[in-house]
Short mmCIF file of N, CA and C in Angstrom, two decimals:
data_model
loop_
_atom_site.label_atom_id
_atom_site.label_comp_id
_atom_site.label_asym_id
_atom_site.label_seq_id
_atom_site.Cartn_x
_atom_site.Cartn_y
_atom_site.Cartn_z
N PRO A 1 91.88 90.63 82.01
CA PRO A 1 91.76 91.28 83.33
C PRO A 1 91.60 92.88 82.88
N VAL A 2 92.18 93.27 81.85
CA VAL A 2 92.11 94.70 81.51
C VAL A 2 90.56 95.22 81.27
N ILE A 3 90.12 94.36 80.45
CA ILE A 3 88.59 94.47 80.13
C ILE A 3 87.75 94.46 81.46
N ALA A 4 87.97 93.69 82.24
CA ALA A 4 87.41 93.36 83.59
C ALA A 4 87.63 94.68 84.45
N SER A 5 88.67 94.99 84.40
CA SER A 5 89.05 96.21 85.27
C SER A 5 88.21 97.33 84.97
N VAL A 6 88.27 97.84 83.52
CA VAL A 6 87.47 99.00 82.98
C VAL A 6 86.28 98.84 83.35
N GLU A 7 85.45 97.56 83.40
CA GLU A 7 84.22 97.43 83.38
C GLU A 7 84.00 97.50 85.03
N ALA A 8 84.74 96.83 85.87
CA ALA A 8 84.57 97.11 87.37
C ALA A 8 84.70 98.50 87.57
N ASN A 9 85.43 99.25 87.19
CA ASN A 9 85.58 100.65 87.44
C ASN A 9 84.51 101.52 87.36
N ARG A 10 83.76 101.00 85.91
CA ARG A 10 82.42 101.73 85.71
C ARG A 10 81.34 101.17 86.48
N TYR A 11 81.33 100.26 86.87
CA TYR A 11 80.11 99.44 87.74
C TYR A 11 80.44 100.08 89.12
N LEU A 12 81.53 100.10 89.65
CA LEU A 12 81.66 100.71 90.98
C LEU A 12 81.66 102.16 91.23
N GLU A 13 81.77 102.65 90.09
CA GLU A 13 81.62 104.34 89.90
C GLU A 13 82.76 105.06 90.62
N THR A 14 83.89 104.51 90.56
CA THR A 14 84.90 105.07 91.38
C THR A 14 85.36 106.41 90.88
N GLY A 15 85.03 106.82 89.86
CA GLY A 15 85.63 108.22 89.46
C GLY A 15 86.82 108.12 88.84
N SER A 16 87.62 107.15 88.83
CA SER A 16 89.11 107.24 88.54
C SER A 16 89.33 107.06 86.88
N ARG A 17 90.30 107.80 86.53
CA ARG A 17 90.56 107.66 84.97
C ARG A 17 91.85 106.69 84.78
N ASN A 18 92.50 106.45 85.97
CA ASN A 18 93.94 105.64 85.91
C ASN A 18 93.80 104.60 86.75
N ILE A 19 94.00 103.26 86.30
CA ILE A 19 93.91 101.99 87.03
C ILE A 19 95.24 101.29 87.01
N PHE A 20 95.81 101.28 88.24
CA PHE A 20 97.09 100.45 88.58
C PHE A 20 96.68 99.16 88.99
N SER A 21 97.40 97.85 88.52
CA SER A 21 97.02 96.80 89.03
C SER A 21 98.44 95.97 89.41
N ILE A 22 98.79 95.61 90.43
CA ILE A 22 99.75 94.70 90.57
C ILE A 22 99.40 93.39 91.16
N GLY A 23 99.66 92.39 90.33
CA GLY A 23 98.92 91.12 90.81
C GLY A 23 100.32 90.17 91.09
N CYS A 24 100.03 88.83 90.91
CA CYS A 24 101.09 87.77 91.42
C CYS A 24 102.12 87.84 90.35
N GLU A 25 101.67 88.05 88.98
CA GLU A 25 102.68 87.69 87.95
C GLU A 25 102.67 88.92 87.04
N SER A 26 101.78 89.88 87.31
CA SER A 26 101.80 91.29 86.36
C SER A 26 101.49 92.49 86.92
N PHE A 27 101.85 93.48 86.31
CA PHE A 27 101.26 94.86 86.64
C PHE A 27 100.95 95.55 85.53
N TYR A 28 100.05 96.51 85.55
CA TYR A 28 99.70 97.33 84.38
C TYR A 28 99.13 98.58 84.85
N LEU A 29 98.86 99.23 83.93
CA LEU A 29 98.33 100.62 84.27
C LEU A 29 97.22 100.80 82.88
N ILE A 30 95.93 101.28 83.15
CA ILE A 30 94.88 101.34 82.34
C ILE A 30 94.64 102.98 82.35
N ARG A 31 94.64 103.41 81.27
CA ARG A 31 94.14 104.82 81.00
C ARG A 31 92.98 105.04 80.26
N LEU A 32 92.04 105.96 81.16
CA LEU A 32 90.72 105.85 80.61
C LEU A 32 90.47 107.62 80.13
N ASP A 33 89.35 107.71 79.22
CA ASP A 33 89.13 109.06 78.91
C ASP A 33 88.17 109.85 79.88
N GLU A 34 87.64 110.87 79.55
CA GLU A 34 86.91 111.87 80.53
C GLU A 34 85.61 111.08 80.98
N GLN A 35 85.09 110.26 79.94
CA GLN A 35 83.77 109.42 80.36
C GLN A 35 83.99 108.10 80.68
N PHE A 36 85.41 107.87 81.32
CA PHE A 36 85.93 106.62 81.90
C PHE A 36 85.60 105.43 80.87
N ASN A 37 85.81 105.66 79.47
CA ASN A 37 85.99 104.78 78.32
C ASN A 37 87.38 104.30 78.25
N TYR A 38 87.78 103.28 77.85
CA TYR A 38 89.21 102.71 77.58
C TYR A 38 89.91 103.57 76.75
N SER A 39 91.18 104.00 77.04
CA SER A 39 91.92 104.73 76.32
C SER A 39 93.08 103.81 75.59
N ASP A 40 93.80 103.42 76.57
CA ASP A 40 94.93 102.69 76.36
C ASP A 40 95.66 101.90 77.74
N HIS A 41 96.42 100.72 77.46
CA HIS A 41 97.11 100.37 78.49
C HIS A 41 98.45 99.86 78.36
N ILE A 42 99.26 99.77 79.50
CA ILE A 42 100.69 99.27 79.27
C ILE A 42 100.59 98.23 80.42
N VAL A 43 101.26 97.12 79.80
CA VAL A 43 101.32 95.90 80.70
C VAL A 43 102.88 95.30 80.52
N ASN A 44 103.29 94.74 81.89
CA ASN A 44 104.69 94.24 81.84
C ASN A 44 104.71 93.07 81.07
N SER A 45 106.23 92.98 80.67
CA SER A 45 106.48 91.76 79.94
C SER A 45 106.20 90.54 80.61
N ASP A 46 106.53 89.36 80.01
CA ASP A 46 106.42 88.10 80.61
C ASP A 46 107.23 87.81 82.01
N CYS A 47 108.22 88.62 82.16
CA CYS A 47 108.72 88.52 83.58
C CYS A 47 108.05 89.02 84.59
N ALA A 48 108.05 88.39 85.64
CA ALA A 48 107.43 88.83 86.84
C ALA A 48 107.97 89.50 87.89
N SER A 49 109.15 90.07 87.49
CA SER A 49 109.94 90.94 88.39
C SER A 49 108.91 92.02 88.90
N GLY A 50 109.32 92.56 90.04
CA GLY A 50 108.33 93.85 90.54
C GLY A 50 106.97 93.50 90.79
N THR A 51 106.45 92.28 90.69
CA THR A 51 104.94 91.88 90.94
C THR A 51 104.86 91.37 92.36
N GLY A 52 103.64 91.00 92.47
CA GLY A 52 103.41 90.46 93.93
C GLY A 52 104.01 88.87 94.05
N GLY A 53 104.14 88.19 93.02
CA GLY A 53 104.98 86.99 93.18
C GLY A 53 106.23 87.44 93.60
N PHE A 54 106.68 88.14 93.10
CA PHE A 54 108.45 88.96 93.34
C PHE A 54 108.45 89.15 94.69
N ILE A 55 107.51 89.95 95.30
CA ILE A 55 107.34 90.34 96.55
C ILE A 55 107.49 89.17 97.75
N ASP A 56 106.53 88.17 97.30
CA ASP A 56 106.26 86.91 98.09
C ASP A 56 107.80 86.16 98.13
N GLN A 57 108.33 86.11 97.20
CA GLN A 57 109.69 85.57 97.17
C GLN A 57 110.79 86.26 98.04
N GLN A 58 110.77 87.63 97.93
CA GLN A 58 111.59 88.29 98.63
C GLN A 58 111.43 88.31 100.20
N ALA A 59 110.37 88.07 100.51
CA ALA A 59 109.68 88.01 101.91
C ALA A 59 110.12 86.85 102.63
N GLU A 60 109.92 85.83 101.72
CA GLU A 60 110.38 84.46 102.20
C GLU A 60 111.78 84.40 102.32
N ARG A 61 112.56 85.11 101.44
CA ARG A 61 113.95 85.32 101.58
C ARG A 61 114.56 85.85 103.00
N LEU A 62 113.56 86.95 103.23
CA LEU A 62 113.95 87.61 104.63
C LEU A 62 113.37 87.10 106.03
N GLY A 63 112.50 85.98 105.51
CA GLY A 63 112.03 85.14 106.68
C GLY A 63 110.71 85.88 107.18
N PHE A 64 109.99 86.53 106.28
CA PHE A 64 108.63 87.15 106.79
C PHE A 64 107.61 86.68 105.79
N SER A 65 106.23 86.75 106.13
CA SER A 65 105.20 86.55 105.25
C SER A 65 104.96 87.99 104.60
N THR A 66 104.29 87.69 103.60
CA THR A 66 104.15 89.11 102.65
C THR A 66 103.46 90.20 103.58
N PRO A 67 102.26 90.04 104.15
CA PRO A 67 101.77 91.04 105.09
C PRO A 67 102.86 91.58 105.98
N GLU A 68 103.85 90.58 106.67
CA GLU A 68 104.47 91.08 107.45
C GLU A 68 105.85 91.96 106.90
N LEU A 69 106.03 91.66 105.56
CA LEU A 69 106.87 92.44 104.88
C LEU A 69 106.43 93.97 104.67
N SER A 70 105.06 94.06 104.27
CA SER A 70 104.47 95.32 104.26
C SER A 70 104.56 95.98 105.51
N LYS A 71 104.29 95.49 106.69
CA LYS A 71 104.29 96.19 107.93
C LYS A 71 105.61 96.49 108.41
N LYS A 72 106.55 95.77 108.10
CA LYS A 72 107.96 96.17 108.41
C LYS A 72 108.40 97.25 107.51
N ALA A 73 107.92 97.53 106.33
CA ALA A 73 108.33 98.41 105.62
C ALA A 73 107.81 99.72 105.93
N MET A 74 106.52 99.60 106.41
CA MET A 74 105.99 100.86 106.97
C MET A 74 106.42 101.30 108.41
N GLU A 75 107.19 100.39 109.07
CA GLU A 75 107.75 100.91 110.28
C GLU A 75 108.91 101.56 110.14
N TYR A 76 109.63 101.52 108.99
CA TYR A 76 110.79 102.09 108.70
C TYR A 76 110.56 103.47 107.97
N SER A 77 111.21 104.62 108.70
CA SER A 77 110.88 105.83 108.13
C SER A 77 112.27 106.53 107.66
N ASP A 78 113.33 106.08 107.84
CA ASP A 78 114.68 106.71 107.33
C ASP A 78 114.74 106.29 105.76
N LYS A 79 115.76 106.74 105.26
CA LYS A 79 116.15 106.50 103.80
C LYS A 79 116.50 104.92 103.71
N PRO A 80 115.81 104.22 103.01
CA PRO A 80 116.09 102.73 102.91
C PRO A 80 117.27 102.44 101.92
N PRO A 81 117.87 101.32 101.70
CA PRO A 81 118.58 101.05 100.68
C PRO A 81 118.00 100.81 99.37
N SER A 82 118.69 101.09 98.42
CA SER A 82 118.12 100.95 96.93
C SER A 82 118.35 99.52 96.50
N ILE A 83 116.90 98.78 96.34
CA ILE A 83 117.07 97.38 95.94
C ILE A 83 116.40 97.31 94.45
N ALA A 84 117.13 96.96 93.62
CA ALA A 84 116.62 96.49 92.19
C ALA A 84 115.57 95.59 92.24
N THR A 85 114.37 95.90 91.59
CA THR A 85 113.20 94.99 91.73
C THR A 85 112.95 94.44 90.21
N ARG A 86 113.82 94.92 89.23
CA ARG A 86 113.70 94.47 87.94
C ARG A 86 114.13 93.12 87.48
N CYS A 87 114.62 92.43 88.70
CA CYS A 87 115.19 91.16 88.55
C CYS A 87 115.44 90.42 89.76
N ALA A 88 115.01 89.35 89.93
CA ALA A 88 115.08 88.50 91.29
C ALA A 88 116.71 88.33 91.61
N VAL A 89 117.39 87.99 90.64
CA VAL A 89 118.85 87.65 90.86
C VAL A 89 119.61 89.12 91.53
N PHE A 90 119.08 90.34 90.54
CA PHE A 90 119.71 91.40 91.24
C PHE A 90 119.12 91.85 92.60
N ALA A 91 118.03 91.73 92.84
CA ALA A 91 117.23 92.01 94.19
C ALA A 91 118.08 91.16 95.25
N LYS A 92 118.35 89.74 94.96
CA LYS A 92 119.00 89.17 95.93
C LYS A 92 120.40 89.73 96.32
N SER A 93 121.05 90.29 95.32
CA SER A 93 122.57 90.47 95.35
C SER A 93 122.53 91.84 96.19
N ASP A 94 121.44 92.82 95.78
CA ASP A 94 121.23 94.10 96.70
C ASP A 94 120.87 93.83 98.14
N ILE A 95 120.03 92.82 98.38
CA ILE A 95 119.69 92.50 99.74
C ILE A 95 120.78 92.02 100.37
N ILE A 96 121.75 91.21 99.82
CA ILE A 96 123.05 90.81 100.46
C ILE A 96 124.16 91.73 100.81
N HIS A 97 124.22 92.77 99.73
CA HIS A 97 124.73 93.97 99.91
C HIS A 97 124.33 94.94 101.17
N ALA A 98 122.96 95.10 101.07
CA ALA A 98 122.52 96.03 102.09
C ALA A 98 122.83 95.40 103.50
N GLN A 99 122.51 94.22 103.69
CA GLN A 99 122.83 93.40 104.84
C GLN A 99 124.14 93.56 105.34
N ALA A 100 125.15 93.34 104.47
CA ALA A 100 126.51 93.78 104.83
C ALA A 100 126.80 94.89 105.22
N ARG A 101 126.14 96.16 105.00
CA ARG A 101 126.19 97.56 105.02
C ARG A 101 125.68 97.72 106.77
N GLY A 102 124.92 96.67 107.00
CA GLY A 102 124.39 96.87 108.41
C GLY A 102 122.78 97.35 108.29
N PHE A 103 122.19 97.29 107.16
CA PHE A 103 120.70 97.74 107.12
C PHE A 103 119.93 96.74 107.81
N SER A 104 119.02 97.18 108.60
CA SER A 104 118.18 96.25 109.08
C SER A 104 116.90 95.70 108.05
N LYS A 105 116.41 94.36 108.41
CA LYS A 105 115.46 94.11 107.78
C LYS A 105 114.20 94.74 107.26
N GLU A 106 113.83 95.64 108.28
CA GLU A 106 112.84 96.65 108.13
C GLU A 106 113.34 97.71 107.07
N ALA A 107 114.62 98.16 107.00
CA ALA A 107 115.06 98.98 105.84
C ALA A 107 115.02 98.22 104.62
N ILE A 108 115.31 96.94 104.59
CA ILE A 108 115.35 96.37 103.39
C ILE A 108 113.82 96.03 102.91
N CYS A 109 113.08 95.78 103.69
CA CYS A 109 111.66 95.52 103.28
C CYS A 109 111.12 97.01 102.55
N ALA A 110 111.46 97.98 103.32
CA ALA A 110 111.19 99.39 102.92
C ALA A 110 111.71 99.71 101.32
N GLY A 111 113.01 99.28 101.33
CA GLY A 111 113.68 99.33 99.90
C GLY A 111 113.07 98.64 98.85
N LEU A 112 112.62 97.25 99.15
CA LEU A 112 111.89 96.47 98.31
C LEU A 112 110.63 96.96 97.72
N CYS A 113 109.86 97.66 98.69
CA CYS A 113 108.52 98.36 98.44
C CYS A 113 108.78 99.49 97.60
N GLU A 114 109.73 100.32 97.93
CA GLU A 114 110.18 101.70 97.19
C GLU A 114 110.46 101.10 95.92
N GLY A 115 111.26 99.95 95.58
CA GLY A 115 111.92 99.50 94.31
C GLY A 115 110.64 99.16 93.27
N VAL A 116 109.75 98.36 93.78
CA VAL A 116 108.67 98.02 93.26
C VAL A 116 107.78 99.05 92.62
N ALA A 117 107.47 100.13 93.46
CA ALA A 117 106.93 101.30 92.93
C ALA A 117 107.51 102.11 91.91
N ARG A 118 108.89 102.22 92.26
CA ARG A 118 109.66 102.95 91.11
C ARG A 118 109.76 102.24 89.99
N ASN A 119 109.86 100.86 90.15
CA ASN A 119 109.74 100.01 88.62
C ASN A 119 108.51 100.06 87.91
N VAL A 120 107.45 99.98 88.61
CA VAL A 120 105.94 99.95 88.20
C VAL A 120 105.99 101.39 87.08
N LEU A 121 106.33 102.42 88.02
CA LEU A 121 105.89 103.92 87.61
C LEU A 121 106.96 103.96 86.12
N ALA A 122 107.93 103.39 86.38
CA ALA A 122 109.14 103.77 85.30
C ALA A 122 108.76 103.07 84.03
N ASN A 123 108.05 101.77 84.23
CA ASN A 123 107.67 100.96 83.10
C ASN A 123 106.16 101.39 82.38
N THR A 124 105.40 102.30 83.40
CA THR A 124 104.15 102.44 82.82
C THR A 124 103.82 103.91 82.57
N VAL A 125 104.27 104.77 83.76
CA VAL A 125 103.83 106.18 83.52
C VAL A 125 104.89 106.95 82.63
N ARG A 126 106.24 106.29 83.00
CA ARG A 126 107.37 106.74 82.02
C ARG A 126 107.39 108.30 82.21
N GLY A 127 107.55 108.97 83.25
CA GLY A 127 107.45 110.42 83.51
C GLY A 127 106.34 111.23 83.01
N GLY A 128 105.37 110.67 82.42
CA GLY A 128 104.35 111.46 81.77
C GLY A 128 103.20 111.92 83.14
N ASP A 129 102.41 112.40 82.75
CA ASP A 129 101.17 112.79 83.80
C ASP A 129 100.02 111.90 83.68
N LEU A 130 99.36 111.83 84.61
CA LEU A 130 97.97 111.04 84.81
C LEU A 130 96.99 112.02 85.30
N PRO A 131 96.04 112.58 84.29
CA PRO A 131 95.29 113.15 84.72
C PRO A 131 94.01 112.63 85.19
N GLY A 132 93.21 113.24 86.39
CA GLY A 132 92.27 112.51 87.00
C GLY A 132 92.67 111.86 88.14
N ARG A 133 91.75 111.01 88.70
CA ARG A 133 92.15 110.13 89.90
C ARG A 133 92.81 109.00 89.53
N VAL A 134 93.43 108.35 90.64
CA VAL A 134 94.20 107.05 90.36
C VAL A 134 93.87 106.01 91.19
N LEU A 135 93.50 105.07 90.70
CA LEU A 135 92.98 103.76 91.56
C LEU A 135 94.25 102.60 91.47
N PHE A 136 94.16 101.92 92.52
CA PHE A 136 95.06 100.70 92.65
C PHE A 136 94.25 99.34 93.25
N ALA A 137 94.35 98.63 92.26
CA ALA A 137 93.76 97.20 92.54
C ALA A 137 94.88 96.15 92.49
N GLY A 138 94.22 94.93 92.89
CA GLY A 138 95.17 93.83 92.83
C GLY A 138 95.87 93.62 94.30
N GLY A 139 96.50 92.42 94.51
CA GLY A 139 97.07 92.08 95.70
C GLY A 139 97.96 92.84 96.35
N MET A 140 98.88 93.70 95.52
CA MET A 140 99.85 94.44 96.21
C MET A 140 99.25 95.90 96.54
N SER A 141 97.82 96.11 96.23
CA SER A 141 97.15 97.24 96.80
C SER A 141 97.16 97.23 98.28
N LYS A 142 97.10 96.14 98.90
CA LYS A 142 97.26 95.93 100.42
C LYS A 142 98.59 96.29 101.12
N ASN A 143 99.59 96.57 100.22
CA ASN A 143 100.83 96.85 100.80
C ASN A 143 100.82 98.21 100.82
N LYS A 144 100.96 98.86 102.11
CA LYS A 144 100.65 100.42 102.28
C LYS A 144 101.96 100.85 101.97
N LYS A 145 103.05 100.36 102.04
CA LYS A 145 104.37 101.24 101.65
C LYS A 145 104.31 101.38 100.06
N ILE A 146 103.77 100.60 99.29
CA ILE A 146 103.82 100.64 97.80
C ILE A 146 102.89 101.82 97.67
N VAL A 147 101.68 101.74 98.27
CA VAL A 147 100.73 102.73 98.02
C VAL A 147 101.05 104.11 98.14
N ASP A 148 101.82 103.98 99.31
CA ASP A 148 102.50 105.44 100.00
C ASP A 148 103.38 105.89 98.82
N ARG A 149 104.31 104.94 98.45
CA ARG A 149 105.19 105.59 97.45
C ARG A 149 104.61 105.88 96.12
N LEU A 150 103.73 105.09 95.56
CA LEU A 150 103.08 105.54 94.33
C LEU A 150 102.45 106.72 94.60
N SER A 151 101.81 107.12 95.67
CA SER A 151 101.17 108.43 95.80
C SER A 151 102.20 109.57 95.94
N SER A 152 103.12 109.46 96.59
CA SER A 152 104.15 110.37 96.85
C SER A 152 104.87 110.63 95.43
N ALA A 153 105.22 109.74 94.70
CA ALA A 153 105.95 109.95 93.10
C ALA A 153 105.07 110.64 92.19
N LEU A 154 103.58 110.30 92.39
CA LEU A 154 102.62 111.01 91.44
C LEU A 154 102.24 112.17 92.06
N GLY A 155 102.36 112.55 93.30
CA GLY A 155 101.95 113.81 93.76
C GLY A 155 100.55 113.99 93.87
N LYS A 156 99.90 112.88 93.83
CA LYS A 156 98.48 112.86 94.25
C LYS A 156 97.83 111.58 95.05
N ASP A 157 96.74 111.41 95.59
CA ASP A 157 96.42 110.54 96.34
C ASP A 157 96.05 109.20 95.50
N VAL A 158 96.18 107.96 95.85
CA VAL A 158 96.22 106.90 95.26
C VAL A 158 95.01 105.99 96.03
N ASP A 159 93.96 105.89 95.36
CA ASP A 159 92.67 105.38 95.92
C ASP A 159 92.89 103.64 95.75
N VAL A 160 92.56 103.08 97.04
CA VAL A 160 92.41 101.66 97.25
C VAL A 160 91.07 101.41 97.47
N PRO A 161 90.20 101.06 96.50
CA PRO A 161 88.77 100.59 96.83
C PRO A 161 88.76 99.42 97.73
N GLU A 162 87.62 99.38 98.46
CA GLU A 162 87.18 98.20 99.49
C GLU A 162 87.64 96.93 98.84
N LYS A 163 86.83 96.93 97.76
CA LYS A 163 86.94 95.77 96.84
C LYS A 163 88.13 95.47 95.88
N ALA A 164 89.40 96.01 96.37
CA ALA A 164 90.66 96.04 95.44
C ALA A 164 90.92 94.64 95.06
N LEU A 165 90.88 93.62 95.96
CA LEU A 165 91.26 92.23 95.81
C LEU A 165 90.35 91.54 94.89
N THR A 166 89.13 92.00 94.73
CA THR A 166 88.23 91.17 93.93
C THR A 166 87.86 92.03 92.73
N PHE A 167 88.45 93.24 92.37
CA PHE A 167 88.13 94.23 91.37
C PHE A 167 87.79 93.61 90.11
N ASN A 168 88.90 92.74 89.43
CA ASN A 168 88.64 92.12 88.29
C ASN A 168 87.60 91.27 88.19
N ALA A 169 87.31 90.46 89.52
CA ALA A 169 86.28 89.35 89.41
C ALA A 169 84.99 90.28 89.40
N ILE A 170 84.85 91.46 89.80
CA ILE A 170 83.60 92.04 89.77
C ILE A 170 83.25 92.28 88.31
N GLY A 171 84.45 92.94 87.64
CA GLY A 171 84.17 93.25 86.25
C GLY A 171 83.97 91.92 85.34
N ALA A 172 84.39 90.87 85.83
CA ALA A 172 84.27 89.72 84.75
C ALA A 172 82.75 89.30 85.27
N ALA A 173 82.26 89.11 86.47
CA ALA A 173 80.92 88.95 86.61
C ALA A 173 79.99 89.85 85.96
N VAL A 174 80.24 91.23 86.04
CA VAL A 174 79.23 92.15 85.30
C VAL A 174 79.23 91.95 83.62
N LEU A 175 80.46 91.48 83.02
CA LEU A 175 80.59 91.27 81.70
C LEU A 175 80.11 89.86 81.46
N GLY A 176 80.04 88.81 82.17
CA GLY A 176 79.21 87.56 82.14
C GLY A 176 77.85 87.78 81.88
N LYS A 177 77.27 88.82 82.33
CA LYS A 177 75.63 88.99 82.09
C LYS A 177 75.34 89.77 80.74
N GLU A 178 76.52 90.18 80.04
CA GLU A 178 76.34 90.96 78.89
C GLU A 178 76.45 90.10 77.59
N PRO A 179 75.64 90.60 76.54
CA PRO A 179 75.92 89.87 75.19
C PRO A 179 77.30 89.76 74.83
N ALA A 180 77.64 88.67 73.96
CA ALA A 180 78.95 88.72 73.71
C ALA A 180 79.47 89.87 72.75
N GLY A 181 78.76 90.54 72.07
CA GLY A 181 78.91 91.59 71.07
C GLY A 181 79.14 92.91 71.69
N ARG A 182 78.80 92.87 73.00
CA ARG A 182 79.08 94.21 73.72
C ARG A 182 80.52 94.40 74.12
N ILE A 183 81.22 93.37 74.50
CA ILE A 183 82.59 93.44 74.71
C ILE A 183 83.38 93.74 73.72
N SER A 184 83.67 95.13 73.73
CA SER A 184 84.48 95.68 72.46
C SER A 184 85.52 96.89 72.86
N GLY A 185 86.49 97.13 71.81
CA GLY A 185 87.07 98.36 71.89
C GLY A 185 88.59 98.26 72.59
N ILE A 186 88.96 96.87 73.03
CA ILE A 186 90.19 96.60 73.19
C ILE A 186 90.73 95.40 72.39
N THR A 187 91.82 95.94 71.76
CA THR A 187 92.31 94.70 70.62
C THR A 187 93.66 94.61 71.40
N GLN A 188 94.29 93.21 70.83
CA GLN A 188 95.65 93.09 71.03
C GLN A 188 96.51 93.97 70.53
N GLU A 189 96.23 95.00 69.76
CA GLU A 189 97.08 95.93 69.11
C GLU A 189 97.36 97.03 70.15
N SER A 190 96.06 97.28 71.01
CA SER A 190 96.07 98.31 71.67
C SER A 190 96.91 98.05 73.10
N SER A 191 97.46 96.86 73.26
CA SER A 191 98.23 96.69 74.48
C SER A 191 99.50 96.88 74.04
N ARG A 192 100.24 97.46 74.98
CA ARG A 192 101.47 98.16 74.84
C ARG A 192 102.48 97.16 75.87
N PRO A 193 102.98 95.97 75.49
CA PRO A 193 103.86 95.44 76.53
C PRO A 193 105.16 96.21 76.91
N VAL A 194 105.57 96.16 78.03
CA VAL A 194 106.89 96.74 78.37
C VAL A 194 108.08 95.86 78.98
N SER A 195 109.32 96.14 78.68
CA SER A 195 110.36 95.48 78.99
C SER A 195 110.66 95.60 80.34
N ALA A 196 110.78 94.42 81.18
CA ALA A 196 111.26 94.59 82.71
C ALA A 196 112.88 94.79 82.82
N ARG A 197 113.46 94.84 81.56
CA ARG A 197 114.96 95.08 81.78
C ARG A 197 115.23 96.44 82.10
#
């Protein structure tokens, strides 16, 4: 997926030097140089906390579909409760605690989305700077609250391309036409997994 993302970014000429992706079981950040060539990437550990699958699970717990959770989160404008998204067990506990404190489901949805954005940034950007434009692909790019929180935290617009859901597939299709020796530059050693703890 990392190689495919880099290729899709080049093929679609997005002008982005930073690619976030939050999918069903993973999230990662790819950084590119000024010529949009691969520089490095950081990917989450094997734990799926803070990913699309995690949001699906929490939406079901609250009685919503995943698109409904996103919509409810966007409808809430006050300060939401803090929901831990680094672990499903912690999230469940925080949701129960928030409900006991009288927070609405909309507030909890907003807290979940803010928690995912916070978790992704803490484990990828780690307080650093992202020079250049930022692109967001993957299933969670359709969650406007997460996009909004990423943008706000980074202090810059986060672009969601029209083909965000098929971004990697486009890159894979382009690479499928290339000779095998052309795909290079990304090795196992250049990937830096992060702990979700």
